[in-house]
Amino acid sequence: MAETLRRLRSWLVVLGAALLLPVSGISAASAQPTTDSGVSPMIVGGTRASTSQYPWVVYLATSSGSQYCGGTLVAPNKVVTAAHCTVGDSASAVRVVAGRDDKNSTAGVVARVNKIWIHPSYRTATQGYDVSVLTLDRNLNYATLPFATSADTGLYAAGTSATILGWGTTSSGGSASRYLLKASVPVVSSTSCTSSYGTSYKSAHMVCAGYTQGGTDTCQGDSGGPLVAGGKLIGITSWGQGCASAGYPGVYARVSAYATEIQAQINA
Ligand code: ARG
């Protein structure tokens, strides 16, 4: 099943990240209890949010309606998501759901996809270029979100408060959220993210966000969804070591690095 493959793909991203880390007895093992000890599970460490307030956040679902990734409406018929969410898929198999906070409801609209663009340099999430643009079969009547360009370097300054949104799992390896959740996380400096992830973190293509102590993060199923700062899409949820682990922030595709290509897809 396509769905199983998608789940496997998410896990491979996690596993891939884990394998690239130095496994010196304590690092990966000691990160685990931190993840499991979280008391307020949502996104991880988040709260309920509404698509009335965030009309441009959407989710990707299978033809049977199963949510597996997030996305952002950047033009009436264009959705930015992660390449690892769409790679290998045929457009006819993907649904984009807008305006639906509760996955168990029928609120909002379900659009079909006419075209999937995947960054031509994409290979795996940890190698960068984890960007995909979907062309929908119709214009959606929801507000769009502007995306960061090369003029927006200020939004990537360490400590900038950013919003994460999604319907993904509320703990690493846990179950997905029924409702849209949100949380705030600070942008992490590239120096600090390199300390966490070594050469798997590529500063030109990625940006990290999260608290040093962990506790708040995107997680499996949030991929493709937005990292928002200054009213703009600055990142696309991509990968991380576990979720919400101390010392391991979430890693996002750096949208400003792909602005020209995203704009070209909007104009296409
Ligand atoms: N790869 C995951 C997905 O496909 C997203 C992981 C984000 N991880 C993190 N620690 N922020 O949904």
Coordinates of C-alpha atoms and ligand atoms in Angstrom, one line a residue:
M1 CA 0.0 0.0 0.0
A2 CA 1.1 3.5 -0.8
E3 CA 0.2 4.5 2.8
T4 CA 2.6 1.8 4.3
L5 CA 5.3 3.1 2.0
R6 CA 4.7 6.6 3.2
R7 CA 4.9 5.5 6.8
L8 CA 8.1 3.6 6.0
R9 CA 9.5 6.6 4.2
S10 CA 9.0 8.8 7.3
W11 CA 10.7 6.2 9.4
L12 CA 13.6 5.9 7.0
V13 CA 14.1 9.6 7.3
V14 CA 14.3 9.3 11.1
L15 CA 16.5 6.2 10.8
G16 CA 18.7 7.8 8.3
A17 CA 19.2 10.7 10.6
A18 CA 19.9 8.4 13.5
L19 CA 22.5 6.4 11.5
L20 CA 24.4 9.6 10.6
L21 CA 24.8 10.5 14.2
P22 CA 27.7 9.4 16.3
V23 CA 26.3 6.5 18.4
S24 CA 28.8 6.7 21.3
G25 CA 26.9 4.8 23.9
I26 CA 24.8 7.6 25.4
S27 CA 23.8 10.1 22.6
A28 CA 20.9 8.3 21.0
A29 CA 20.0 6.2 24.0
S30 CA 19.9 9.1 26.5
A31 CA 17.8 11.2 24.1
Q32 CA 15.0 8.6 24.2
P33 CA 13.8 9.1 27.8
T34 CA 13.6 12.8 27.2
T35 CA 11.1 12.2 24.4
D36 CA 9.0 9.8 26.4
S37 CA 8.8 11.9 29.6
G38 CA 6.9 14.7 27.9
V39 CA 3.8 15.6 29.9
S40 CA 1.8 17.6 27.4
P41 CA 1.7 15.7 24.2
M42 CA 0.5 17.8 21.2
I43 CA 2.5 18.2 17.8
V44 CA 5.0 17.5 20.6
G45 CA 4.3 20.1 23.3
G46 CA 1.7 22.1 21.4
T47 CA -1.9 23.2 21.6
R48 CA -5.0 23.1 19.4
A49 CA -5.1 25.5 16.5
S50 CA -7.8 26.4 14.0
T51 CA -7.6 26.7 10.2
S52 CA -9.7 29.8 10.6
Q53 CA -6.6 31.4 12.1
Y54 CA -4.2 29.6 9.9
P55 CA -6.2 29.2 6.6
W56 CA -3.1 28.3 4.5
V57 CA -2.2 25.2 6.4
V58 CA -3.3 22.0 4.7
Y59 CA -2.7 18.3 4.9
L60 CA -2.0 15.7 2.3
A61 CA -4.1 12.5 2.4
T62 CA -4.3 9.3 0.5
S63 CA -7.3 8.7 -1.7
S64 CA -8.9 6.8 1.2
G65 CA -8.5 10.0 3.3
S66 CA -5.6 9.1 5.5
Q67 CA -3.5 12.1 6.5
Y68 CA 0.3 11.6 6.1
C69 CA 2.0 15.0 5.6
G70 CA 1.3 18.7 5.9
G71 CA 1.6 21.6 3.4
T72 CA 1.2 25.3 2.9
L73 CA -1.0 27.1 0.4
V74 CA 1.2 29.7 -1.3
A75 CA -1.1 30.5 -4.3
P76 CA -4.8 29.6 -4.8
N77 CA -3.8 26.4 -6.6
K78 CA -0.3 25.8 -5.3
V79 CA 0.9 23.9 -2.2
V80 CA 4.4 23.8 -0.9
T81 CA 5.3 20.5 0.9
A82 CA 8.3 18.3 1.4
A83 CA 9.8 16.2 -1.4
H84 CA 10.0 13.2 0.9
C85 CA 6.2 13.5 1.2
T86 CA 5.5 13.2 -2.5
V87 CA 8.4 11.3 -4.0
G88 CA 7.3 8.2 -5.9
D89 CA 3.6 9.3 -5.8
S90 CA 1.4 9.8 -8.8
A91 CA -0.6 13.0 -8.7
S92 CA -3.9 11.1 -8.9
A93 CA -3.2 9.4 -5.6
V94 CA -2.8 12.6 -3.6
R95 CA -5.5 14.7 -1.9
V96 CA -5.0 18.1 -0.4
V97 CA -7.4 18.9 2.5
A98 CA -7.9 22.6 3.4
G99 CA -10.1 24.1 6.1
R100 CA -10.4 21.0 8.3
D101 CA -9.1 21.2 11.9
D102 CA -10.5 17.8 12.8
K103 CA -9.5 14.9 10.6
N104 CA -12.7 13.1 11.6
S105 CA -14.9 15.9 10.3
T106 CA -15.9 16.7 6.7
A107 CA -15.2 20.5 7.1
G108 CA -13.4 22.4 4.4
V109 CA -12.5 21.1 0.9
V110 CA -10.6 18.2 -0.6
A111 CA -8.7 19.1 -3.8
R112 CA -7.1 16.8 -6.2
V113 CA -3.6 17.2 -7.6
N114 CA -2.9 17.8 -11.3
K115 CA 0.9 17.9 -11.0
I116 CA 3.7 17.1 -8.5
W117 CA 7.0 19.0 -8.9
I118 CA 9.9 17.7 -6.8
H119 CA 13.1 19.6 -6.6
P120 CA 15.3 18.0 -9.3
S121 CA 18.3 17.7 -6.8
Y122 CA 16.3 16.0 -4.1
R123 CA 17.6 12.6 -3.0
T124 CA 16.9 12.2 0.7
A125 CA 15.8 14.7 3.4
T126 CA 19.2 14.8 5.1
Q127 CA 20.8 15.7 1.8
G128 CA 18.6 18.8 1.4
Y129 CA 16.3 20.0 -1.4
D130 CA 13.4 18.6 0.5
V131 CA 10.9 20.8 -1.5
S132 CA 7.9 19.9 -3.6
V133 CA 5.1 22.0 -5.1
L134 CA 1.7 20.6 -5.9
T135 CA -0.6 22.1 -8.5
L136 CA -4.2 21.6 -7.5
D137 CA -7.2 20.9 -9.7
R138 CA -8.8 24.1 -8.6
N139 CA -8.3 27.4 -6.9
L140 CA -9.0 27.2 -3.2
N141 CA -10.9 29.9 -1.4
Y142 CA -8.4 30.2 1.5
A143 CA -5.8 32.9 2.2
T144 CA -2.3 32.1 1.0
L145 CA 0.9 32.6 2.9
P146 CA 3.8 34.5 1.5
F147 CA 7.2 32.7 1.5
A148 CA 10.6 33.9 2.4
T149 CA 13.0 35.0 -0.3
S150 CA 16.7 36.0 -0.3
A151 CA 15.6 39.4 1.1
D152 CA 14.4 37.7 4.3
T153 CA 17.6 36.6 5.9
G154 CA 16.6 38.5 9.1
L155 CA 13.8 35.9 9.7
Y156 CA 16.5 33.2 10.1
A157 CA 18.3 34.9 12.9
A158 CA 18.8 32.7 15.9
G159 CA 16.1 33.2 18.5
T160 CA 13.5 34.3 16.1
S161 CA 10.1 33.0 17.3
A162 CA 8.6 30.7 14.7
T163 CA 5.3 28.8 14.6
I164 CA 5.0 25.1 13.7
L165 CA 1.7 23.5 12.7
G166 CA 0.5 20.0 11.9
W167 CA -1.6 16.9 12.4
G168 CA 1.4 14.6 13.1
T169 CA 2.3 12.5 16.1
T170 CA 2.4 13.9 19.6
S171 CA 5.4 11.9 20.6
S172 CA 8.2 10.1 18.7
G173 CA 6.7 6.8 17.6
G174 CA 3.3 7.8 19.0
S175 CA 0.0 8.2 17.3
A176 CA -1.0 11.1 15.1
S177 CA -3.2 14.0 16.3
R178 CA -6.8 14.1 15.3
Y179 CA -6.7 17.9 15.5
L180 CA -4.5 20.6 14.0
L181 CA -1.9 21.5 16.6
K182 CA 0.5 24.4 16.8
A183 CA 3.5 25.4 18.9
S184 CA 6.2 28.1 19.0
V185 CA 9.9 27.3 18.7
P186 CA 12.9 29.5 18.4
V187 CA 15.1 29.4 15.3
V188 CA 18.5 27.8 16.2
S189 CA 21.8 29.1 14.8
S190 CA 23.6 27.1 12.2
T191 CA 26.6 26.7 14.5
S192 CA 24.4 25.2 17.1
C193 CA 22.6 22.9 14.6
T194 CA 25.9 21.7 13.2
S195 CA 26.9 20.8 16.8
S196 CA 23.8 18.7 17.0
Y197 CA 23.8 17.0 13.6
G198 CA 27.3 17.4 12.1
T199 CA 27.5 17.4 8.3
S200 CA 23.9 16.1 8.0
Y201 CA 22.9 19.7 8.7
K202 CA 23.5 21.8 5.6
S203 CA 23.2 25.5 6.5
A204 CA 22.5 26.7 2.9
H205 CA 19.6 24.3 2.5
M206 CA 18.2 23.8 6.0
V207 CA 17.2 25.7 9.1
C208 CA 16.8 24.3 12.6
A209 CA 14.2 25.3 15.3
G210 CA 13.6 24.1 18.8
Y211 CA 14.5 24.6 22.4
T212 CA 17.9 23.5 23.8
Q213 CA 16.0 21.5 26.4
G214 CA 13.6 19.9 23.8
G215 CA 10.0 19.3 24.7
T216 CA 8.4 21.1 21.7
D217 CA 8.8 20.0 18.1
T218 CA 7.3 18.7 14.9
C219 CA 7.1 15.0 14.6
Q220 CA 6.2 12.2 12.2
G221 CA 3.3 13.2 9.9
D222 CA 4.1 16.9 10.3
S223 CA 6.5 16.8 7.4
G224 CA 5.8 19.1 4.6
G225 CA 4.0 21.5 6.9
P226 CA 5.0 25.1 7.7
L227 CA 7.6 26.8 9.9
V228 CA 6.3 30.4 10.0
A229 CA 8.0 33.6 11.1
G230 CA 7.3 37.3 10.4
G231 CA 4.1 36.2 8.6
K232 CA 6.1 34.2 6.0
L233 CA 6.8 30.6 5.3
I234 CA 10.5 30.2 6.3
G235 CA 10.8 26.4 6.6
I236 CA 9.3 23.1 5.5
T237 CA 9.2 20.4 8.2
S238 CA 11.8 17.8 7.1
W239 CA 13.7 15.7 9.6
G240 CA 15.2 15.3 13.1
Q241 CA 16.6 12.9 15.6
G242 CA 13.6 11.6 17.3
C243 CA 11.2 14.4 18.2
A244 CA 11.5 17.1 20.9
S245 CA 14.7 15.5 22.2
A246 CA 17.1 17.8 24.1
G247 CA 20.0 18.8 21.9
Y248 CA 18.2 17.8 18.7
P249 CA 16.1 20.5 17.2
G250 CA 13.8 19.9 14.2
V251 CA 15.3 20.5 10.8
Y252 CA 13.4 22.4 8.1
A253 CA 14.1 23.0 4.5
R254 CA 15.3 26.6 4.2
V255 CA 12.5 28.1 2.0
S256 CA 14.5 31.3 1.1
A257 CA 17.0 29.1 -0.7
Y258 CA 14.3 27.7 -2.9
A259 CA 12.2 30.9 -3.5
T260 CA 13.1 31.3 -7.1
E261 CA 12.2 27.7 -7.9
I262 CA 9.0 27.9 -5.9
Q263 CA 8.0 31.1 -7.7
A264 CA 8.7 29.4 -11.0
Q265 CA 6.3 26.7 -10.1
I266 CA 3.6 29.2 -9.1
N267 CA 4.1 30.9 -12.5
A268 CA 4.1 27.7 -14.4
Ligands
ARG1 N1 10.2 13.1 8.8 C1 9.0 13.5 9.5 C2 7.8 13.3 8.6 O1 7.9 12.7 7.6 C3 9.2 14.8 10.2 C4 10.1 14.7 11.3 C5 10.4 16.0 12.0 N2 11.2 15.7 13.1 C6 11.5 16.5 14.0 N3 12.2 16.1 15.1 N4 11.2 17.8 14.0 O2 6.7 13.7 9.0

